[in-house]
Coordinates of C-alpha atoms and ligand atoms in Angstrom, one line a residue:
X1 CA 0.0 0.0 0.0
X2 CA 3.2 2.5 0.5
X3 CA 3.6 2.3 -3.2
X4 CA -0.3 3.1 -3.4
X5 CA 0.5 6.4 -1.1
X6 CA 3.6 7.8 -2.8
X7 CA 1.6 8.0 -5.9
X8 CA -1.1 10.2 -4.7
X9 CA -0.9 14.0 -5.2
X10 CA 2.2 15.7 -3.9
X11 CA -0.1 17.7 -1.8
X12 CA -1.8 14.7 -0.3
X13 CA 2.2 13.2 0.1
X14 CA 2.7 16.5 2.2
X15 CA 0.3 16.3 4.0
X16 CA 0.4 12.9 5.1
X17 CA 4.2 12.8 5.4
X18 CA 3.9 15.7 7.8
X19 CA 1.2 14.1 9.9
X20 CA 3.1 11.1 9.9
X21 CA 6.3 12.9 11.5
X22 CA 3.5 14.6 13.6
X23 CA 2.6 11.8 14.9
X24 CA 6.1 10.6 15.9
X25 CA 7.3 13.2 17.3
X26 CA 4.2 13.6 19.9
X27 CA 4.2 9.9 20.6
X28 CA 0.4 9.3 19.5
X29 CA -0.6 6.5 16.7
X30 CA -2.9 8.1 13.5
X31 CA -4.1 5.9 10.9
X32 CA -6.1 6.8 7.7
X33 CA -10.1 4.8 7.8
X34 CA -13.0 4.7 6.0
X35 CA -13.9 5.2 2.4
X36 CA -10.9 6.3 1.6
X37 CA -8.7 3.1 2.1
X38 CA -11.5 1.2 0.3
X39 CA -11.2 3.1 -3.0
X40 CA -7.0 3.4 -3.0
X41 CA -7.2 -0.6 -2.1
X42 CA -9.8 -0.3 -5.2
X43 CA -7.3 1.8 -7.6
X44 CA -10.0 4.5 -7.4
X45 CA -9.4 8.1 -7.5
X46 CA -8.9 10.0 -4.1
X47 CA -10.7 13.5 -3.1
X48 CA -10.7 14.0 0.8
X49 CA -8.9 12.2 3.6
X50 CA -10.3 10.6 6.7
X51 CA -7.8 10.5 9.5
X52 CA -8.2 8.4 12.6
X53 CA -6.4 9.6 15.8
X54 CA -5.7 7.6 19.1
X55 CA -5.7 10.2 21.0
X56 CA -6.6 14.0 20.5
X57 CA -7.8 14.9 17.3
X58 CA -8.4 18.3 17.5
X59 CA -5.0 18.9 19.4
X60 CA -3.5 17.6 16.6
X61 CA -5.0 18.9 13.4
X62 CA -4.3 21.8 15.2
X63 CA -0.3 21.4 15.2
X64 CA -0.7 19.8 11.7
X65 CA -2.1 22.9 10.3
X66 CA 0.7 25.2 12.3
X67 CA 3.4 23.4 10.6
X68 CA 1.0 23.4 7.1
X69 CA 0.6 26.8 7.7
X70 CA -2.7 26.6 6.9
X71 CA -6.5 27.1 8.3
X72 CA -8.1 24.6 10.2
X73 CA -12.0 24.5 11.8
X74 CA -12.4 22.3 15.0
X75 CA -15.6 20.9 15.8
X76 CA -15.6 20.0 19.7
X77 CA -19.2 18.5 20.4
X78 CA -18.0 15.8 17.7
X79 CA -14.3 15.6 19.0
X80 CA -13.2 16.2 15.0
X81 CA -11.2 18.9 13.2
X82 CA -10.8 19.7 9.7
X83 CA -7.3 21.3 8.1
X84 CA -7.6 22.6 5.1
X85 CA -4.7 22.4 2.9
X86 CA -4.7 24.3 -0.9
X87 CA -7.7 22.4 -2.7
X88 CA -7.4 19.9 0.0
X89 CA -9.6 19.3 3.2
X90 CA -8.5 16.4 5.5
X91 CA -10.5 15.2 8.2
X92 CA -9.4 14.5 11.8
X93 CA -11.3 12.2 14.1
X94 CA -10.8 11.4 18.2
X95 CA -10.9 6.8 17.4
X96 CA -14.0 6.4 19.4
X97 CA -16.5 3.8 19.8
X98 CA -20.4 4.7 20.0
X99 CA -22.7 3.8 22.2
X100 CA -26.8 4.4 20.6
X101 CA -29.2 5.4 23.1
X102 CA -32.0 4.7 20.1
X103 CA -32.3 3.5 17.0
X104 CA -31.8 5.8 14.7
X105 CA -30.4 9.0 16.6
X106 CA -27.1 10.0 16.9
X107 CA -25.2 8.0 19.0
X108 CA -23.0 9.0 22.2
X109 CA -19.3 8.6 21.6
X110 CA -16.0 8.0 23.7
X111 CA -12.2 7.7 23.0
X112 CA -11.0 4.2 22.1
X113 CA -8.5 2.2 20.5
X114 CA -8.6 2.1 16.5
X115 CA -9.7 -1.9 16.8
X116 CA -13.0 -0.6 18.8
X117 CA -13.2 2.5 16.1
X118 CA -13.3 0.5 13.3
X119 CA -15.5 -2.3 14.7
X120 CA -18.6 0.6 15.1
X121 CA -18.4 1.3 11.3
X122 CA -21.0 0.3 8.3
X123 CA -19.8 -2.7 6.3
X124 CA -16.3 -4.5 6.6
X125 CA -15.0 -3.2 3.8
X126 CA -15.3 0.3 5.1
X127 CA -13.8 -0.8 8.2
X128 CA -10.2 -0.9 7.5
X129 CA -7.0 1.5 8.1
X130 CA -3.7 2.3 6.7
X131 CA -0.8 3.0 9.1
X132 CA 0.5 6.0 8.5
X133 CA 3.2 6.6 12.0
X134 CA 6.8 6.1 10.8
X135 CA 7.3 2.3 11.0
X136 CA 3.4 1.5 9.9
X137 CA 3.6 3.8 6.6
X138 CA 1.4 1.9 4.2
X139 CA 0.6 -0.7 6.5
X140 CA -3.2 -1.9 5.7
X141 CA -5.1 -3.1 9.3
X142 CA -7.8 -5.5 8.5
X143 CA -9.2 -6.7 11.7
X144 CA -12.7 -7.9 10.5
X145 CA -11.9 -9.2 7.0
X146 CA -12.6 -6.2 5.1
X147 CA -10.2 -6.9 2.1
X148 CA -11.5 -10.6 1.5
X149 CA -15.0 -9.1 0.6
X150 CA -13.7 -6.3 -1.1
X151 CA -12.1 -8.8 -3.4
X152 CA -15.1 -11.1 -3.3
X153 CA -17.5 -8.1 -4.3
X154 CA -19.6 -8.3 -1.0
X155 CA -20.9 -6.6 1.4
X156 CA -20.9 -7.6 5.1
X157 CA -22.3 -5.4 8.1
X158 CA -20.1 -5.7 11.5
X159 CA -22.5 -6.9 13.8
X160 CA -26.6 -7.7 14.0
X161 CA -27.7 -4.4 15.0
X162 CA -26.1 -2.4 12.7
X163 CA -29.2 -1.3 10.1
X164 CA -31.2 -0.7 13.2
X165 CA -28.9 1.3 15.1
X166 CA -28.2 3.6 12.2
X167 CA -30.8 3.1 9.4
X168 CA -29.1 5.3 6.8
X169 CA -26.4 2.2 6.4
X170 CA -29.6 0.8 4.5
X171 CA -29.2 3.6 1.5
X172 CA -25.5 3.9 2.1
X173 CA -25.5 0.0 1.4
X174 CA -28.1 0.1 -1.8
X175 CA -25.5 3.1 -2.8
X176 CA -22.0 1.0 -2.6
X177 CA -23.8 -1.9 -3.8
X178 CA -25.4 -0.7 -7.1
X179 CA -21.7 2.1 -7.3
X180 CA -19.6 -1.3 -7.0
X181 CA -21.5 -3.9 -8.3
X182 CA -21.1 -5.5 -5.5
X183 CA -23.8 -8.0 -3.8
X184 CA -24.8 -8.3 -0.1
X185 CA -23.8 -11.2 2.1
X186 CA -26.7 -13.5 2.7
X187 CA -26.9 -12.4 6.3
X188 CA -26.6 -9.1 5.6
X189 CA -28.3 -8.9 2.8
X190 CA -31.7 -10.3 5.5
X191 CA -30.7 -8.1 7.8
X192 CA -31.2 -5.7 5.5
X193 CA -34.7 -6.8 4.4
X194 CA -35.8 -7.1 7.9
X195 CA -34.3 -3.8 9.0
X196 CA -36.4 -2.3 5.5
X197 CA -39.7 -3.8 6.8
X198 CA -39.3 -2.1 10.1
X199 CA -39.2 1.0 8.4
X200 CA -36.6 2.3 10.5
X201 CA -36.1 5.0 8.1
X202 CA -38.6 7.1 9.6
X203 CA -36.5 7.2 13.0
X204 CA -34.2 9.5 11.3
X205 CA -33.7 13.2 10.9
X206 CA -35.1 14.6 8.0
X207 CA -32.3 16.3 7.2
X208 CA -29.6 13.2 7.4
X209 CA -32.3 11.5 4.9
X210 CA -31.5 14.6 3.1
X211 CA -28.1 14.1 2.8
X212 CA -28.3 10.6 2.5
X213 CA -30.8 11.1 -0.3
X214 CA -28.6 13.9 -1.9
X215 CA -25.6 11.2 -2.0
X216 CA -27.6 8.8 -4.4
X217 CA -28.6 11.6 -6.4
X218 CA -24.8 12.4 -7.4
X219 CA -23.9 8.7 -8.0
X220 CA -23.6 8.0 -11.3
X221 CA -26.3 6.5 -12.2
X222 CA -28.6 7.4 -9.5
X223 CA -32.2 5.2 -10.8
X224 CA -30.5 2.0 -10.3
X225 CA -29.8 3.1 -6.1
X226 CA -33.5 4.3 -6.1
X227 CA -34.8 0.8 -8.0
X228 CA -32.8 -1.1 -5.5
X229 CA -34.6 1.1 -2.9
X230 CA -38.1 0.9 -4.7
X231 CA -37.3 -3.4 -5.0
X232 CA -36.8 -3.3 -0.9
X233 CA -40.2 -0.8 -0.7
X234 CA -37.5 1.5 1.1
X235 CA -38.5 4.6 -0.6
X236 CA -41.4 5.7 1.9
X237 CA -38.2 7.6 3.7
X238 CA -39.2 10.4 0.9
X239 CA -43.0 9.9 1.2
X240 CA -45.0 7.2 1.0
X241 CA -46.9 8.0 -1.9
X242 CA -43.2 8.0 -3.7
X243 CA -42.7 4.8 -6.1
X244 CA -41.1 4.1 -9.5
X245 CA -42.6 1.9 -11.8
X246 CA -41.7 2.1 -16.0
X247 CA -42.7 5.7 -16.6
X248 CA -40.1 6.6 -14.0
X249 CA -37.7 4.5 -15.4
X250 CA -37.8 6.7 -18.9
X251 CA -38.1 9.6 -17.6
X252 CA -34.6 8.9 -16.2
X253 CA -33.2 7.8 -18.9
X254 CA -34.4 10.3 -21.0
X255 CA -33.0 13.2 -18.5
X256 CA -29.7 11.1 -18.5
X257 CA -29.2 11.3 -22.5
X258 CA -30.5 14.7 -22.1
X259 CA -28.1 15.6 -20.0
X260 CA -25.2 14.3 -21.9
X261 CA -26.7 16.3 -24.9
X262 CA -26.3 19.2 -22.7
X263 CA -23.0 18.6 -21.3
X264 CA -21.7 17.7 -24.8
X265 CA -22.9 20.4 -26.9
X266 CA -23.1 23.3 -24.6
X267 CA -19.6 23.5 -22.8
X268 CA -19.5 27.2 -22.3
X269 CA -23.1 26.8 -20.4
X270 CA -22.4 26.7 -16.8
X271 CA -22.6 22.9 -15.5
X272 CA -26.2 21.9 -14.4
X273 CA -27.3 20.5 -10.9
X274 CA -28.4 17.5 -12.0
X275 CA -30.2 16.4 -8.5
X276 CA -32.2 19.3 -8.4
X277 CA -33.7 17.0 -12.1
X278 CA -33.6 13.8 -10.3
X279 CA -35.3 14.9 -7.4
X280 CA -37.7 16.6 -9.8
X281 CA -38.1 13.5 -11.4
X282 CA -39.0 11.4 -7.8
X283 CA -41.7 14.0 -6.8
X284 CA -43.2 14.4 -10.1
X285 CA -46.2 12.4 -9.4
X286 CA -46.9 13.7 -6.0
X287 CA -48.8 17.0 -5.9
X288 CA -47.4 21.1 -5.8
X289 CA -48.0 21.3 -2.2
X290 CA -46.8 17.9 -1.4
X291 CA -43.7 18.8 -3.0
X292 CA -43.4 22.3 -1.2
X293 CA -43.9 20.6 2.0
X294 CA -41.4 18.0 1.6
X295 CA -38.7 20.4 0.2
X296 CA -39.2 22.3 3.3
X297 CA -39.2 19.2 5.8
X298 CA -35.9 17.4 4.1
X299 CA -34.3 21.3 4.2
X300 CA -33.1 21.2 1.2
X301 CA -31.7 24.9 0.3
X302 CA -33.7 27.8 -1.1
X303 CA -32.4 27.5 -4.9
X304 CA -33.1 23.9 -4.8
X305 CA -36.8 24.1 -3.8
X306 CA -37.4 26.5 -6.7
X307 CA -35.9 24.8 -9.0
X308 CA -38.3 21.6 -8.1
X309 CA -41.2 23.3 -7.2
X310 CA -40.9 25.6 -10.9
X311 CA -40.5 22.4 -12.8
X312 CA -43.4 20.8 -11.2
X313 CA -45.7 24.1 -12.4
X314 CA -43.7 24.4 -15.6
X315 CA -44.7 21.0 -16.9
X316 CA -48.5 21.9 -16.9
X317 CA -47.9 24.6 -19.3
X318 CA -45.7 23.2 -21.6
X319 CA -48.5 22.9 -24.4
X320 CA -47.9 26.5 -25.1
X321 CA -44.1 26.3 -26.5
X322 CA -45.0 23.2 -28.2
X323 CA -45.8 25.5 -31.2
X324 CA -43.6 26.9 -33.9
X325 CA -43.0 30.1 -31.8
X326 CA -40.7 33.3 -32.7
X327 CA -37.6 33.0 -30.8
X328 CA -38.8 36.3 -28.4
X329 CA -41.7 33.9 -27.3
X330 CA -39.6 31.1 -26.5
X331 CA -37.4 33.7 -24.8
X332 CA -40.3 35.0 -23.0
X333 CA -41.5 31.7 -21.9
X334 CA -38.0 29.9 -20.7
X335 CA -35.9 32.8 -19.7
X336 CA -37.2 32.9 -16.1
X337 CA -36.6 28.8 -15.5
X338 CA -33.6 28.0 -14.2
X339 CA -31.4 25.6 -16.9
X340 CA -32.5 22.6 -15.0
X341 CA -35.7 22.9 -15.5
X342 CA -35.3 23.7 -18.9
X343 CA -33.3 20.5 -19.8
X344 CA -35.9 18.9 -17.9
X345 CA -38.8 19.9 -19.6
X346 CA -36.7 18.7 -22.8
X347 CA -36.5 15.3 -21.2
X348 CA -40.1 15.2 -19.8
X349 CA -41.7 16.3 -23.4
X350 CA -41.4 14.1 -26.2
X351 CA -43.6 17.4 -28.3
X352 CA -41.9 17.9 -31.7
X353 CA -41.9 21.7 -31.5
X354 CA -41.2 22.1 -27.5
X355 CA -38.3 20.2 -28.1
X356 CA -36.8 22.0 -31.2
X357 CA -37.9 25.7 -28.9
X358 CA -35.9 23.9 -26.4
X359 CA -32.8 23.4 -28.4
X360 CA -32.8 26.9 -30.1
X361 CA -32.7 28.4 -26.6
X362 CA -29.8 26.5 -25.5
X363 CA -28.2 27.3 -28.8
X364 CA -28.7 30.7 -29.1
X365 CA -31.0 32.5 -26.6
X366 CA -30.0 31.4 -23.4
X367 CA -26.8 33.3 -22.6
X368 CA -27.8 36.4 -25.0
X369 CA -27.6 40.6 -23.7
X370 CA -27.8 43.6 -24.7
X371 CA -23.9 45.3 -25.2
X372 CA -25.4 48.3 -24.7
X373 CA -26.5 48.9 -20.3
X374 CA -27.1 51.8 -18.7
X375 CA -23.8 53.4 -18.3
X376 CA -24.2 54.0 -22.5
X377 CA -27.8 55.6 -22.0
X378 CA -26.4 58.4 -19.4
X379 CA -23.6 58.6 -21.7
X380 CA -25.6 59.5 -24.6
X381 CA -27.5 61.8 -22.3
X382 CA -31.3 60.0 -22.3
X383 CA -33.3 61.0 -19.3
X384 CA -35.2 60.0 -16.9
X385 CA -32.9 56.9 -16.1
X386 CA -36.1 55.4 -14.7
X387 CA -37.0 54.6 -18.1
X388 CA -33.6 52.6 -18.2
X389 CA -34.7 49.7 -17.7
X390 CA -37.5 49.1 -19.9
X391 CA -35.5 50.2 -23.3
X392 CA -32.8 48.1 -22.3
X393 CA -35.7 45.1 -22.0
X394 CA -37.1 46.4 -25.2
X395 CA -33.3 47.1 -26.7
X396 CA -33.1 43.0 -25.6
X397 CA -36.5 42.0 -27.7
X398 CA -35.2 43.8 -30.9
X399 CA -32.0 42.3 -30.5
X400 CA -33.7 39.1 -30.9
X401 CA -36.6 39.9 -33.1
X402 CA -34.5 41.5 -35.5
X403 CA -31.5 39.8 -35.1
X404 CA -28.9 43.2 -34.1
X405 CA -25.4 42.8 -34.7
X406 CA -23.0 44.9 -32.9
X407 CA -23.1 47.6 -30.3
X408 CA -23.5 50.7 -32.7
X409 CA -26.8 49.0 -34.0
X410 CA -27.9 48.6 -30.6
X411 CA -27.4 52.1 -29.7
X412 CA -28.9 53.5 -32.8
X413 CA -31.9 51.0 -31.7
X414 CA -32.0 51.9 -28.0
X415 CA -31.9 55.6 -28.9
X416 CA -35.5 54.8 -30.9
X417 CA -36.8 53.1 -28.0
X418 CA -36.3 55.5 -25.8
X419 CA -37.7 58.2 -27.7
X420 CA -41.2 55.7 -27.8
X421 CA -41.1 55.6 -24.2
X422 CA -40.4 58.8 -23.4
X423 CA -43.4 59.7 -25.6
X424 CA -45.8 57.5 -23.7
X425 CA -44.6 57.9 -19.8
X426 CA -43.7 61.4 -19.9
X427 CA -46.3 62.9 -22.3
X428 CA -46.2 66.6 -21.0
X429 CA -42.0 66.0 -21.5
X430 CA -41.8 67.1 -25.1
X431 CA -39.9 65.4 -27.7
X432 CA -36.9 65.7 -26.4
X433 CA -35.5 63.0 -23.8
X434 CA -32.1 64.3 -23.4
X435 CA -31.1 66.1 -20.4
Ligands
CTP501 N1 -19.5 5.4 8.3 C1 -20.3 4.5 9.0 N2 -21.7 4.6 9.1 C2 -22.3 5.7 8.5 C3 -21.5 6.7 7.9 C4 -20.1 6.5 7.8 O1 -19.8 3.5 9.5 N3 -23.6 5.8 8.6 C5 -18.1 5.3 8.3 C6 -17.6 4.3 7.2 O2 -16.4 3.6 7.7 C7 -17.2 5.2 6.1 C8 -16.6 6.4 6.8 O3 -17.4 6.5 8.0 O4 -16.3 4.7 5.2 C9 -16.7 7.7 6.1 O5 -18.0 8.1 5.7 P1 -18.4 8.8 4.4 O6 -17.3 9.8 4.1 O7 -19.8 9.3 4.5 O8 -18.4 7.7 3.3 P2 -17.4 7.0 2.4 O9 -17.3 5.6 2.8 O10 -16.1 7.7 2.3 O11 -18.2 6.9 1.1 P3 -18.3 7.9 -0.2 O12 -17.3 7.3 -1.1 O13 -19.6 7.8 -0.7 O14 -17.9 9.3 0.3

């Protein structure tokens, strides 16, 4: 695994060669866990580091970061720390074991040794650490048999309780299974069923569900997570009412090619959030409020809920772009959704016309302006500036009706438009809307 480490990023090399020392020279053991040994022991790529500490973790990220010179954030209730080095953000965590008051809540936590830190952890295969203390570098530690079923494909909870005690292990499971192509253990995989039937689910925060739910949404190929769920009738964690049956299924597939279009064609287009789509896509079927309320419960963010909550209204009026339309209509109708619910009104819609309207907009409406604002209005002397805004709105229409090219065309435009409005909000003004 040492070999595995020295061809990481030479950012990630500094920073663990300096915990490493770190860690020698105050005498305490670190090691790095979790998701993170799992993928290099994979050959996947590595983003963020997870770093066990016997011992204490925020003492020590804090050291780490002095001799990194750089910032760091502690987090006390949790006994963690977080150093942030260039693009890099390594987490530090006190190796604890956790005792659950209930299922489902957060569970109460003290220092222990990594054996006991590991043991408390999701599936065997996240549940292994590399040494990283001078002596140890590279050394993997497999105390439950973690890399046999990472080589077997499986996945294997560490003890009976472990779906019940924390129920989001059940998506994080459906989530590594259908990212790896892995299969669950027999046991595990009844556990699992059993755990499901309880409907356990609904013991947890919304917003951990959130996040949870948030996670599948950015794997890559989120339907086959929610099938699994909607197979293990799991999905009631959204609402009950939520299910996917084969009209779901296109629709996903149709907002996956769609979004390749998208990504493929339009590169200067800023990149699209594609779980505000999918999320669009789960909560189609319920109803407007339904969808506000659950938005609201989960917490997901302000731009999020209108994004979901405008596609939802959006696709009950999309009969009136399927029409030829002039490209000022379509502008009209799509310039106030955001691009995701554009694209997913393109996916949604199989109408000839709404579809073409759709592609000329991302082609050639959807990032247009005017060259001309209001700095060139004062400059060519137009008063009132109240009236700015409108000739620029108006300057925007030409531009797209007839097709301006060039900022002295706009001007000479803009300059006509403003004499129009001038004549019909300031009609005792004269003729003359120059100051
Ligand atoms: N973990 C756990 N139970 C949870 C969440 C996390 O046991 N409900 C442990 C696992 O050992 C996991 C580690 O904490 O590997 C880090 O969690 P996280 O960063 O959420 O997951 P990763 O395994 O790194 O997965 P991903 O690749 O999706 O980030």
């Amino acid at each position: 695994m040492k070999s595995k480490l020295e061809k990481l990023s030479p950012e990630f090399q500094k920073i663990l060669q300096s915990a490493s020392s770190l860690a020698n020279s105050s005498g305490c053991k670190i090691f790095l866990v979790g998701g993170i040994v799992r993928d290099l022991l994979l050959g996947g790529g590595v983003f963020d580091l997870d770093i066990a500490v016997e011992g204490d973790a925020i003492a020590f990220a804090s050291r780490l970061a002095g001799r990194l010179r750089s910032s760091y954030a502690k987090h006390h209730a949790f006994g963690t720390a977080t150093v942030y080095f260039k693009n890099h953000k390594i987490d530090f965590a006190t190796a604890r074991t956790e005792i659950y008051s209930h299922w489902g809540v957060l569970p109460k936590v003290r220092p222990a040794e990594l054996c006991e830190d590991l043991k408390r952890r999701d599936f065997t295969i996240n549940a292994m650490a590399i040494g990283l203390n001078q002596g140890d570098y590279g050394k993997v530690i497999d105390f439950y048999a973690g890399l046999s079923d990472l080589n077997k494909g499986l996945l294997r909870v560490l003890h009976q309780e472990s779906f019940l005690e924390d129920p989001t292990r059940i998506l994080r499971g459906v989530r590594f299974k259908e990212r790896f192509s892995f299969k669950f253990e027999p046991c595990t995989q009844e556990l699992l069923k059993q755990a499901s039937s309880k409907e356990v689910l609904n013991l947890v925060s919304p917003h951990r569900l959130r996040d949870e739910l948030i996670c599948i949404l950015k794997e890559p190929d989120p339907f086959k997570c929610l099938k699994s769920l909607n197979r293990l009738k799991s999905l009631y964690f959204i609402d009950k009412k939520v299910f996917l049956d084969k009209q779901a299924a296109v629709l996903f597939k149709r907002i996956n090619s769609a979004a390749a279009w998208y990504d493929r064609t339009f590169k200067n287009h800023r990149k699209l959030d594609k779980v505000t789509i999918y999320l669009a896509a789960i909560l189609i079927i319920l109803s407007q409020r339904k969808i506000e309320s659950l938005l609201s419960k989960f917490g997901f963010k302000k731009g999020e809920r209108i994004i979901v909550t405008s596609i939802k209204k959006g696709v009950g009026l999309l009969s009136q772009i399927d029409k030829k339309k002039e490209p000022y209509r379509i502008y009209e109708y799509l310039k106030d959704y955001s691009f995701e619910a554009i694209l997913f009104f393109y996916a949604y819609s199989r109408g000839k016309h709404l579809r073409k309207n759709i592609e000329y907009f991302f082609k050639t409406l959807a990032c247009i302006s005017t060259d001309t604002k209001g700095r060139d209005l004062k400059d060519m002397s137009l008063a009132p500036s109240a009236l700015y805004g409108r000739a620029l709105q108006s300057l925007l229409k030409a531009k797209i009706k007839k097709g301006l090219n060039g900022k002295e065309q706009e001007l000479k435009e803009v300059e006509k438009i403003f004499k129009r409005l001038y004549k019909k909000h300031m009609p005792c003004g004269g003729n003359n809307p120059r100051v």
